[in-house]
PDB file of C-alpha atoms and ligand atoms in Angstrom:
ATOM      1  CA  MET A 137     -17.795  -9.039  27.883  1.00 57.00           C
ATOM      2  CA  ALA A 138     -16.649  -9.607  24.280  1.00 87.00           C
ATOM      3  CA  LEU A 139     -14.538  -7.055  22.490  1.00 98.00           C
ATOM      4  CA  GLU A 140     -16.513  -4.576  20.405  1.00 98.00           C
ATOM      5  CA  LEU A 141     -14.985  -2.890  17.353  1.00 98.00           C
ATOM      6  CA  TYR A 142     -16.662   0.256  16.025  1.00 98.00           C
ATOM      7  CA  ALA A 143     -15.559   0.342  12.433  1.00 98.00           C
ATOM      8  CA  HIS A 144     -16.332   0.290   8.734  1.00 97.00           C
ATOM      9  CA  PRO A 145     -14.939  -2.491   6.509  1.00 97.00           C
ATOM     10  CA  PHE A 146     -13.678  -0.079   3.799  1.00 96.00           C
ATOM     11  CA  SER A 147     -11.731   2.146   6.218  1.00 97.00           C
ATOM     12  CA  SER A 148      -7.965   1.731   6.005  1.00 98.00           C
ATOM     13  CA  TYR A 149      -7.400   2.331   9.715  1.00 98.00           C
ATOM     14  CA  CYS A 150     -10.163  -0.137  10.585  1.00 98.00           C
ATOM     15  CA  GLN A 151      -8.510  -2.757   8.375  1.00 98.00           C
ATOM     16  CA  LYS A 152      -5.256  -2.120  10.239  1.00 98.00           C
ATOM     17  CA  VAL A 153      -6.993  -3.418  13.375  1.00 98.00           C
ATOM     18  CA  LEU A 154      -8.993  -6.176  11.673  1.00 98.00           C
ATOM     19  CA  ILE A 155      -5.727  -7.775  10.487  1.00 98.00           C
ATOM     20  CA  PRO A 156      -4.441  -8.675  13.990  1.00 98.00           C
ATOM     21  CA  LEU A 157      -7.935  -9.696  15.117  1.00 98.00           C
ATOM     22  CA  TYR A 158      -8.109 -12.130  12.181  1.00 98.00           C
ATOM     23  CA  GLU A 159      -4.468 -13.244  12.594  1.00 98.00           C
ATOM     24  CA  ASN A 160      -5.250 -14.545  16.063  1.00 98.00           C
ATOM     25  CA  ALA A 161      -8.930 -15.428  15.541  1.00 98.00           C
ATOM     26  CA  THR A 162      -9.729 -13.094  18.441  1.00 98.00           C
ATOM     27  CA  PRO A 163     -13.508 -13.051  19.077  1.00 97.00           C
ATOM     28  CA  PHE A 164     -15.106  -9.612  18.756  1.00 98.00           C
ATOM     29  CA  ALA A 165     -18.419  -7.981  17.862  1.00 97.00           C
ATOM     30  CA  PHE A 166     -18.319  -5.730  14.769  1.00 97.00           C
ATOM     31  CA  ARG A 167     -20.228  -2.478  15.425  1.00 97.00           C
ATOM     32  CA  MET A 168     -20.931  -1.111  11.954  1.00 97.00           C
ATOM     33  CA  LEU A 169     -20.496   2.622  11.327  1.00 97.00           C
ATOM     34  CA  ASP A 170     -22.660   3.437   8.339  1.00 93.00           C
ATOM     35  CA  PRO A 171     -24.892   6.455   9.035  1.00 90.00           C
ATOM     36  CA  GLY A 172     -28.324   6.171   7.499  1.00 85.00           C
ATOM     37  CA  GLN A 173     -28.229   2.367   7.328  1.00 87.00           C
ATOM     38  CA  SER A 174     -30.080   0.114   9.731  1.00 87.00           C
ATOM     39  CA  GLY A 175     -27.861  -1.386  12.420  1.00 89.00           C
ATOM     40  CA  ASP A 176     -25.629   1.699  12.470  1.00 93.00           C
ATOM     41  CA  PHE A 177     -23.714   2.332  15.729  1.00 96.00           C
ATOM     42  CA  SER A 178     -22.598   5.926  14.967  1.00 96.00           C
ATOM     43  CA  ALA A 179     -24.369   7.514  17.946  1.00 96.00           C
ATOM     44  CA  GLU A 180     -22.683   5.215  20.468  1.00 96.00           C
ATOM     45  CA  PHE A 181     -19.365   5.639  18.619  1.00 97.00           C
ATOM     46  CA  ALA A 182     -19.583   9.463  18.838  1.00 97.00           C
ATOM     47  CA  ARG A 183     -20.478   9.254  22.516  1.00 98.00           C
ATOM     48  CA  ARG A 184     -17.439   7.069  23.173  1.00 98.00           C
ATOM     49  CA  TRP A 185     -15.011   9.086  21.016  1.00 98.00           C
ATOM     50  CA  PRO A 186     -16.141  12.644  20.249  1.00 98.00           C
ATOM     51  CA  LEU A 187     -13.286  13.046  17.742  1.00 98.00           C
ATOM     52  CA  ARG A 188     -15.176  10.465  15.638  1.00 97.00           C
ATOM     53  CA  LYS A 189     -12.139   8.793  14.140  1.00 98.00           C
ATOM     54  CA  MET A 190     -12.557   5.093  13.577  1.00 98.00           C
ATOM     55  CA  PRO A 191     -11.721   2.456  14.648  1.00 98.00           C
ATOM     56  CA  VAL A 192     -12.646   2.406  18.328  1.00 98.00           C
ATOM     57  CA  LEU A 193     -12.268  -0.726  20.426  1.00 98.00           C
ATOM     58  CA  VAL A 194     -14.321  -1.288  23.562  1.00 98.00           C
ATOM     59  CA  ASP A 195     -12.848  -3.845  25.928  1.00 98.00           C
ATOM     60  CA  ALA A 196     -15.040  -4.697  28.922  1.00 96.00           C
ATOM     61  CA  GLY A 197     -16.488  -1.182  28.813  1.00 95.00           C
ATOM     62  CA  HIS A 198     -13.084   0.513  28.433  1.00 97.00           C
ATOM     63  CA  THR A 199     -12.690   2.631  25.278  1.00 98.00           C
ATOM     64  CA  VAL A 200      -9.433   2.272  23.339  1.00 98.00           C
ATOM     65  CA  VAL A 201      -8.717   4.667  20.444  1.00 98.00           C
ATOM     66  CA  GLU A 202      -6.044   5.067  17.737  1.00 98.00           C
ATOM     67  CA  ALA A 203      -5.369   2.043  15.551  1.00 98.00           C
ATOM     68  CA  THR A 204      -1.759   1.589  16.693  1.00 98.00           C
ATOM     69  CA  VAL A 205      -2.773   1.693  20.353  1.00 98.00           C
ATOM     70  CA  ILE A 206      -5.583  -0.770  19.660  1.00 98.00           C
ATOM     71  CA  VAL A 207      -3.118  -3.200  18.058  1.00 98.00           C
ATOM     72  CA  GLU A 208      -0.763  -2.814  21.026  1.00 98.00           C
ATOM     73  CA  HIS A 209      -3.720  -3.292  23.395  1.00 98.00           C
ATOM     74  CA  LEU A 210      -4.616  -6.548  21.632  1.00 98.00           C
ATOM     75  CA  ASP A 211      -1.014  -7.767  21.877  1.00 98.00           C
ATOM     76  CA  LEU A 212      -0.945  -6.953  25.588  1.00 98.00           C
ATOM     77  CA  HIS A 213      -4.382  -8.079  26.750  1.00 97.00           C
ATOM     78  CA  HIS A 214      -5.561 -10.586  24.118  1.00 98.00           C
ATOM     79  CA  ARG A 215      -2.273 -12.135  23.075  1.00 97.00           C
ATOM     80  CA  GLY A 216      -2.486 -14.820  20.430  1.00 97.00           C
ATOM     81  CA  ARG A 217      -0.101 -17.045  18.514  1.00 97.00           C
ATOM     82  CA  VAL A 218       0.908 -14.179  16.214  1.00 98.00           C
ATOM     83  CA  ARG A 219       2.717 -11.512  18.238  1.00 98.00           C
ATOM     84  CA  LEU A 220       2.280  -7.954  16.959  1.00 98.00           C
ATOM     85  CA  LEU A 221       5.361  -6.576  18.730  1.00 98.00           C
ATOM     86  CA  PRO A 222       8.563  -8.398  19.622  1.00 97.00           C
ATOM     87  CA  ASP A 223       9.481  -8.838  23.307  1.00 96.00           C
ATOM     88  CA  ASP A 224      12.915  -7.275  22.766  1.00 97.00           C
ATOM     89  CA  PRO A 225      12.351  -3.522  23.354  1.00 97.00           C
ATOM     90  CA  ARG A 226      15.016  -2.576  20.815  1.00 97.00           C
ATOM     91  CA  ALA A 227      13.388  -4.671  18.114  1.00 97.00           C
ATOM     92  CA  ALA A 228       9.989  -3.276  19.174  1.00 98.00           C
ATOM     93  CA  LEU A 229      11.318   0.249  18.644  1.00 98.00           C
ATOM     94  CA  GLU A 230      12.018  -0.474  14.979  1.00 98.00           C
ATOM     95  CA  VAL A 231       8.525  -1.948  14.538  1.00 98.00           C
ATOM     96  CA  ARG A 232       7.006   1.195  16.097  1.00 98.00           C
ATOM     97  CA  MET A 233       9.125   3.428  13.854  1.00 98.00           C
ATOM     98  CA  LEU A 234       7.912   1.551  10.781  1.00 98.00           C
ATOM     99  CA  ASP A 235       4.318   1.800  11.995  1.00 98.00           C
ATOM    100  CA  ARG A 236       4.756   5.585  12.259  1.00 98.00           C
ATOM    101  CA  PHE A 237       6.324   5.590   8.770  1.00 99.00           C
ATOM    102  CA  PHE A 238       3.303   3.876   7.202  1.00 99.00           C
ATOM    103  CA  ASP A 239       0.764   6.042   9.052  1.00 98.00           C
ATOM    104  CA  ASN A 240       2.478   9.403   8.588  1.00 98.00           C
ATOM    105  CA  TYR A 241       4.133   9.059   5.200  1.00 98.00           C
ATOM    106  CA  VAL A 242       1.899   6.624   3.297  1.00 98.00           C
ATOM    107  CA  MET A 243      -1.577   6.640   4.894  1.00 98.00           C
ATOM    108  CA  THR A 244      -1.714  10.406   5.526  1.00 98.00           C
ATOM    109  CA  PRO A 245      -0.766  11.549   1.994  1.00 98.00           C
ATOM    110  CA  MET A 246      -3.020   8.826   0.528  1.00 98.00           C
ATOM    111  CA  GLN A 247      -5.939  10.156   2.594  1.00 97.00           C
ATOM    112  CA  LYS A 248      -5.129  13.702   1.439  1.00 98.00           C
ATOM    113  CA  ILE A 249      -5.308  12.704  -2.235  1.00 98.00           C
ATOM    114  CA  VAL A 250      -8.496  10.680  -1.768  1.00 96.00           C
ATOM    115  CA  GLY A 251     -10.143  13.336   0.393  1.00 96.00           C
ATOM    116  CA  ASP A 252      -9.404  15.996  -2.181  1.00 97.00           C
ATOM    117  CA  ALA A 253     -10.893  13.923  -4.997  1.00 96.00           C
ATOM    118  CA  ILE A 254     -14.144  13.632  -3.031  1.00 94.00           C
ATOM    119  CA  ARG A 255     -14.417  17.406  -2.465  1.00 94.00           C
ATOM    120  CA  LYS A 256     -16.427  19.758  -4.641  1.00 95.00           C
ATOM    121  CA  PRO A 257     -14.121  21.041  -7.433  1.00 94.00           C
ATOM    122  CA  ASP A 258     -14.114  24.639  -6.151  1.00 96.00           C
ATOM    123  CA  THR A 259     -12.860  23.575  -2.706  1.00 97.00           C
ATOM    124  CA  ARG A 260      -9.977  21.399  -3.923  1.00 97.00           C
ATOM    125  CA  ASP A 261      -6.374  21.927  -2.798  1.00 97.00           C
ATOM    126  CA  PRO A 262      -4.028  21.200  -5.729  1.00 97.00           C
ATOM    127  CA  HIS A 263      -0.966  22.472  -3.862  1.00 98.00           C
ATOM    128  CA  GLY A 264      -1.620  20.164  -0.896  1.00 98.00           C
ATOM    129  CA  VAL A 265      -2.271  17.236  -3.232  1.00 98.00           C
ATOM    130  CA  GLY A 266       1.015  17.936  -5.038  1.00 98.00           C
ATOM    131  CA  GLU A 267       2.846  17.852  -1.698  1.00 98.00           C
ATOM    132  CA  ALA A 268       1.101  14.590  -0.821  1.00 98.00           C
ATOM    133  CA  ARG A 269       2.196  13.013  -4.121  1.00 98.00           C
ATOM    134  CA  THR A 270       5.807  14.106  -3.539  1.00 98.00           C
ATOM    135  CA  LEU A 271       5.691  12.671  -0.021  1.00 98.00           C
ATOM    136  CA  LEU A 272       4.374   9.355  -1.362  1.00 98.00           C
ATOM    137  CA  ASP A 273       7.118   9.226  -4.003  1.00 98.00           C
ATOM    138  CA  ASN A 274       9.739   9.816  -1.302  1.00 98.00           C
ATOM    139  CA  ALA A 275       8.101   7.215   0.956  1.00 98.00           C
ATOM    140  CA  TYR A 276       8.010   4.583  -1.824  1.00 98.00           C
ATOM    141  CA  ARG A 277      11.694   5.287  -2.589  1.00 98.00           C
ATOM    142  CA  TRP A 278      12.730   5.026   1.061  1.00 98.00           C
ATOM    143  CA  LEU A 279      10.714   1.839   1.528  1.00 98.00           C
ATOM    144  CA  GLU A 280      12.354   0.249  -1.536  1.00 98.00           C
ATOM    145  CA  GLY A 281      15.783   0.749   0.069  1.00 98.00           C
ATOM    146  CA  HIS A 282      14.544  -0.366   3.471  1.00 98.00           C
ATOM    147  CA  LEU A 283      13.109  -3.620   2.085  1.00 98.00           C
ATOM    148  CA  ALA A 284      16.381  -4.247   0.237  1.00 97.00           C
ATOM    149  CA  SER A 285      18.221  -3.903   3.561  1.00 96.00           C
ATOM    150  CA  LYS A 286      16.084  -6.734   5.016  1.00 95.00           C
ATOM    151  CA  GLU A 287      16.908  -9.216   2.267  1.00 94.00           C
ATOM    152  CA  PRO A 288      17.271 -12.090   1.833  1.00 89.00           C
ATOM    153  CA  GLU A 289      15.161 -13.532   4.673  1.00 86.00           C
ATOM    154  CA  GLY A 290      12.966 -10.549   5.577  1.00 89.00           C
ATOM    155  CA  GLU A 291       9.665 -10.735   3.754  1.00 96.00           C
ATOM    156  CA  TRP A 292       7.927  -8.358   6.224  1.00 98.00           C
ATOM    157  CA  ALA A 293       8.619  -4.718   7.072  1.00 98.00           C
ATOM    158  CA  ALA A 294      10.757  -5.388  10.129  1.00 97.00           C
ATOM    159  CA  GLY A 295      12.297  -8.611   8.815  1.00 96.00           C
ATOM    160  CA  ALA A 296      11.192 -12.213   9.248  1.00 94.00           C
ATOM    161  CA  ALA A 297       8.255 -11.683  11.643  1.00 96.00           C
ATOM    162  CA  PHE A 298       4.869 -10.297  10.615  1.00 98.00           C
ATOM    163  CA  GLY A 299       3.641  -7.640  13.061  1.00 98.00           C
ATOM    164  CA  LEU A 300       2.270  -4.180  13.829  1.00 98.00           C
ATOM    165  CA  ALA A 301       4.195  -2.481  11.014  1.00 98.00           C
ATOM    166  CA  ASP A 302       2.698  -4.879   8.470  1.00 98.00           C
ATOM    167  CA  CYS A 303      -0.803  -4.261   9.855  1.00 98.00           C
ATOM    168  CA  ALA A 304      -0.198  -0.572   9.074  1.00 98.00           C
ATOM    169  CA  ALA A 305       1.465  -1.270   5.728  1.00 98.00           C
ATOM    170  CA  GLY A 306      -1.282  -3.468   4.264  1.00 98.00           C
ATOM    171  CA  PRO A 307      -4.141  -0.970   3.957  1.00 98.00           C
ATOM    172  CA  ALA A 308      -1.768   1.989   3.521  1.00 98.00           C
ATOM    173  CA  LEU A 309      -0.004   0.536   0.465  1.00 98.00           C
ATOM    174  CA  PHE A 310      -3.190  -1.059  -0.825  1.00 97.00           C
ATOM    175  CA  TYR A 311      -5.044   2.244  -1.160  1.00 97.00           C
ATOM    176  CA  ALA A 312      -1.959   4.392  -1.824  1.00 97.00           C
ATOM    177  CA  ASP A 313      -1.245   2.408  -4.988  1.00 97.00           C
ATOM    178  CA  TRP A 314      -4.761   3.224  -6.226  1.00 95.00           C
ATOM    179  CA  ALA A 315      -4.369   6.920  -5.396  1.00 96.00           C
ATOM    180  CA  HIS A 316      -0.753   7.347  -6.547  1.00 97.00           C
ATOM    181  CA  PRO A 317       0.640   4.221  -8.267  1.00 96.00           C
ATOM    182  CA  ILE A 318       3.881   2.714  -6.995  1.00 97.00           C
ATOM    183  CA  ALA A 319       6.388   3.092  -9.862  1.00 98.00           C
ATOM    184  CA  ARG A 320       7.626  -0.086 -11.570  1.00 97.00           C
ATOM    185  CA  GLU A 321      11.195   0.717 -10.454  1.00 98.00           C
ATOM    186  CA  HIS A 322      10.072   0.069  -6.848  1.00 98.00           C
ATOM    187  CA  ALA A 323       9.790  -3.660  -7.460  1.00 98.00           C
ATOM    188  CA  ARG A 324      10.311  -4.600  -3.812  1.00 98.00           C
ATOM    189  CA  VAL A 325       7.525  -2.285  -2.644  1.00 98.00           C
ATOM    190  CA  ARG A 326       5.158  -3.697  -5.262  1.00 98.00           C
ATOM    191  CA  ALA A 327       6.091  -7.287  -4.302  1.00 98.00           C
ATOM    192  CA  TYR A 328       5.663  -6.484  -0.591  1.00 98.00           C
ATOM    193  CA  ARG A 329       2.192  -5.076  -1.308  1.00 98.00           C
ATOM    194  CA  GLN A 330       1.325  -8.331  -3.106  1.00 98.00           C
ATOM    195  CA  ARG A 331       2.620 -10.414  -0.175  1.00 98.00           C
ATOM    196  CA  LEU A 332       0.426  -8.381   2.163  1.00 98.00           C
ATOM    197  CA  LEU A 333      -2.590  -8.934  -0.109  1.00 98.00           C
ATOM    198  CA  ALA A 334      -1.894 -12.683  -0.076  1.00 98.00           C
ATOM    199  CA  ARG A 335      -1.775 -12.827   3.727  1.00 98.00           C
ATOM    200  CA  PRO A 336      -5.110 -14.485   4.721  1.00 98.00           C
ATOM    201  CA  SER A 337      -5.940 -11.942   7.460  1.00 98.00           C
ATOM    202  CA  PHE A 338      -5.592  -8.970   5.113  1.00 98.00           C
ATOM    203  CA  ALA A 339      -7.129 -10.821   2.160  1.00 98.00           C
ATOM    204  CA  ARG A 340     -10.216 -11.371   4.322  1.00 98.00           C
ATOM    205  CA  ALA A 341     -10.409  -7.671   5.259  1.00 98.00           C
ATOM    206  CA  VAL A 342     -10.031  -6.684   1.595  1.00 97.00           C
ATOM    207  CA  ASP A 343     -12.745  -9.149   0.538  1.00 97.00           C
ATOM    208  CA  GLU A 344     -15.168  -7.870   3.169  1.00 97.00           C
ATOM    209  CA  ALA A 345     -14.656  -4.331   1.855  1.00 96.00           C
ATOM    210  CA  ARG A 346     -15.295  -5.179  -1.822  1.00 94.00           C
ATOM    211  CA  PRO A 347     -18.975  -4.075  -1.792  1.00 93.00           C
ATOM    212  CA  TYR A 348     -17.853  -0.527  -0.907  1.00 93.00           C
ATOM    213  CA  ARG A 349     -15.280  -0.032  -3.686  1.00 91.00           C
ATOM    214  CA  VAL A 350     -17.750   1.945  -5.758  1.00 87.00           C
ATOM    215  CA  HIS A 351     -17.254   4.803  -3.264  1.00 85.00           C
ATOM    216  CA  PHE A 352     -13.514   5.052  -4.001  1.00 87.00           C
ATOM    217  CA  PRO A 353     -12.933   7.993  -6.338  1.00 86.00           C
ATOM    218  CA  LEU A 354      -9.506   7.077  -7.728  1.00 88.00           C
ATOM    219  CA  GLY A 355      -7.472   4.392  -9.382  1.00 76.00           C
ATOM    220  CA  ASP A 356      -8.777   1.113 -10.660  1.00 73.00           C
ATOM    221  CA  PRO A 357     -10.884  -0.513  -7.945  1.00 70.00           C
ATOM    222  CA  GLY A 358     -11.489  -3.441 -10.304  1.00 79.00           C
ATOM    223  CA  ARG A 359      -7.989  -4.796  -9.701  1.00 86.00           C
ATOM    224  CA  ASP A 360      -6.610  -6.385  -6.519  1.00 91.00           C
TER     225      ASP A 360
HETATM  226  N1  GSH B 458      -5.099   8.539  13.890  1.00 74.86           N
HETATM  227  C1  GSH B 458      -6.286   7.720  13.709  1.00 74.86           C
HETATM  228  C2  GSH B 458      -6.796   7.959  12.296  1.00 74.86           C
HETATM  229  C3  GSH B 458      -8.107   7.252  12.037  1.00 74.86           C
HETATM  230  C4  GSH B 458      -8.778   7.735  10.758  1.00 74.86           C
HETATM  231  O1  GSH B 458      -8.282   8.619  10.040  1.00 74.86           O
HETATM  232  N2  GSH B 458      -9.927   7.137  10.472  1.00 74.86           N
HETATM  233  C5  GSH B 458     -10.717   7.543   9.337  1.00 74.86           C
HETATM  234  C6  GSH B 458     -11.166   6.335   8.540  1.00 74.86           C
HETATM  235  S1  GSH B 458      -9.808   5.480   7.780  1.00 74.86           S
HETATM  236  C7  GSH B 458     -11.962   8.237   9.828  1.00 74.86           C
HETATM  237  O2  GSH B 458     -12.448   7.987  10.909  1.00 74.86           O
HETATM  238  N3  GSH B 458     -12.513   9.120   8.991  1.00 74.86           N
HETATM  239  C8  GSH B 458     -13.760   9.761   9.298  1.00 74.86           C
HETATM  240  C9  GSH B 458     -13.622  11.227   9.481  1.00 74.86           C
HETATM  241  O3  GSH B 458     -12.494  11.754   9.432  1.00 74.86           O
HETATM  242  O4  GSH B 458     -14.652  11.865   9.718  1.00 74.86           O
HETATM  243  C10 GSH B 458      -5.946   6.246  13.957  1.00 74.86           C
HETATM  244  O5  GSH B 458      -4.782   5.878  13.810  1.00 74.86           O
HETATM  245  O6  GSH B 458      -6.832   5.472  14.345  1.00 74.86           O
END
């Protein structure tokens, strides 16, 4: 049975999984999660994963959750030309650390800022949003130094090879820059974000999500 991906094109974590699928031209069926629209698969999605966090991958009837685990699952069971993790376990450890960095310290504060902007004004959390902005500033600063340490040949997060960490970085930095702009002084972070946007797999995911940009409450969705 073909792979099935329960997802929405505008979701950052769904894009994280679309990138490796597109990198390796892995065949899969897209199960759209868009409640209220025809062709919506939300009921089956909720049955498969009661926590209702997308994406969810179904592989021959087996449910796989959490974007990082899905990417690792693809690398293990549907390996393509582009490897998502290196064979060397020590090198793989750094890739996993960077994946955690992008999820925990870029994606999470970005989601906090965006989520707060969508809330009704009287339920907003300015203190939490302030903490999220500080965390993003610290993350951008750390990433600037990290990218410098990979120069001159390392154009991707872990060095020369594109992989899991870059799948996490693409959507995280893409939306984070809309929610809390990356300062000009972090030139390497800004250039890395542009390299990610130019990568055909991520460019395709970004293009497919364009119709939904009107729902994004922050930044300048007209750019990128
Ligand atoms: N830890 C999860 C996070 C997934 C996640 O936050 N997904 C968001 C979309 S980007 C979601 O499902 N939001 C819907 C909701 O929270 O109800 C993963 O890595 O897959």
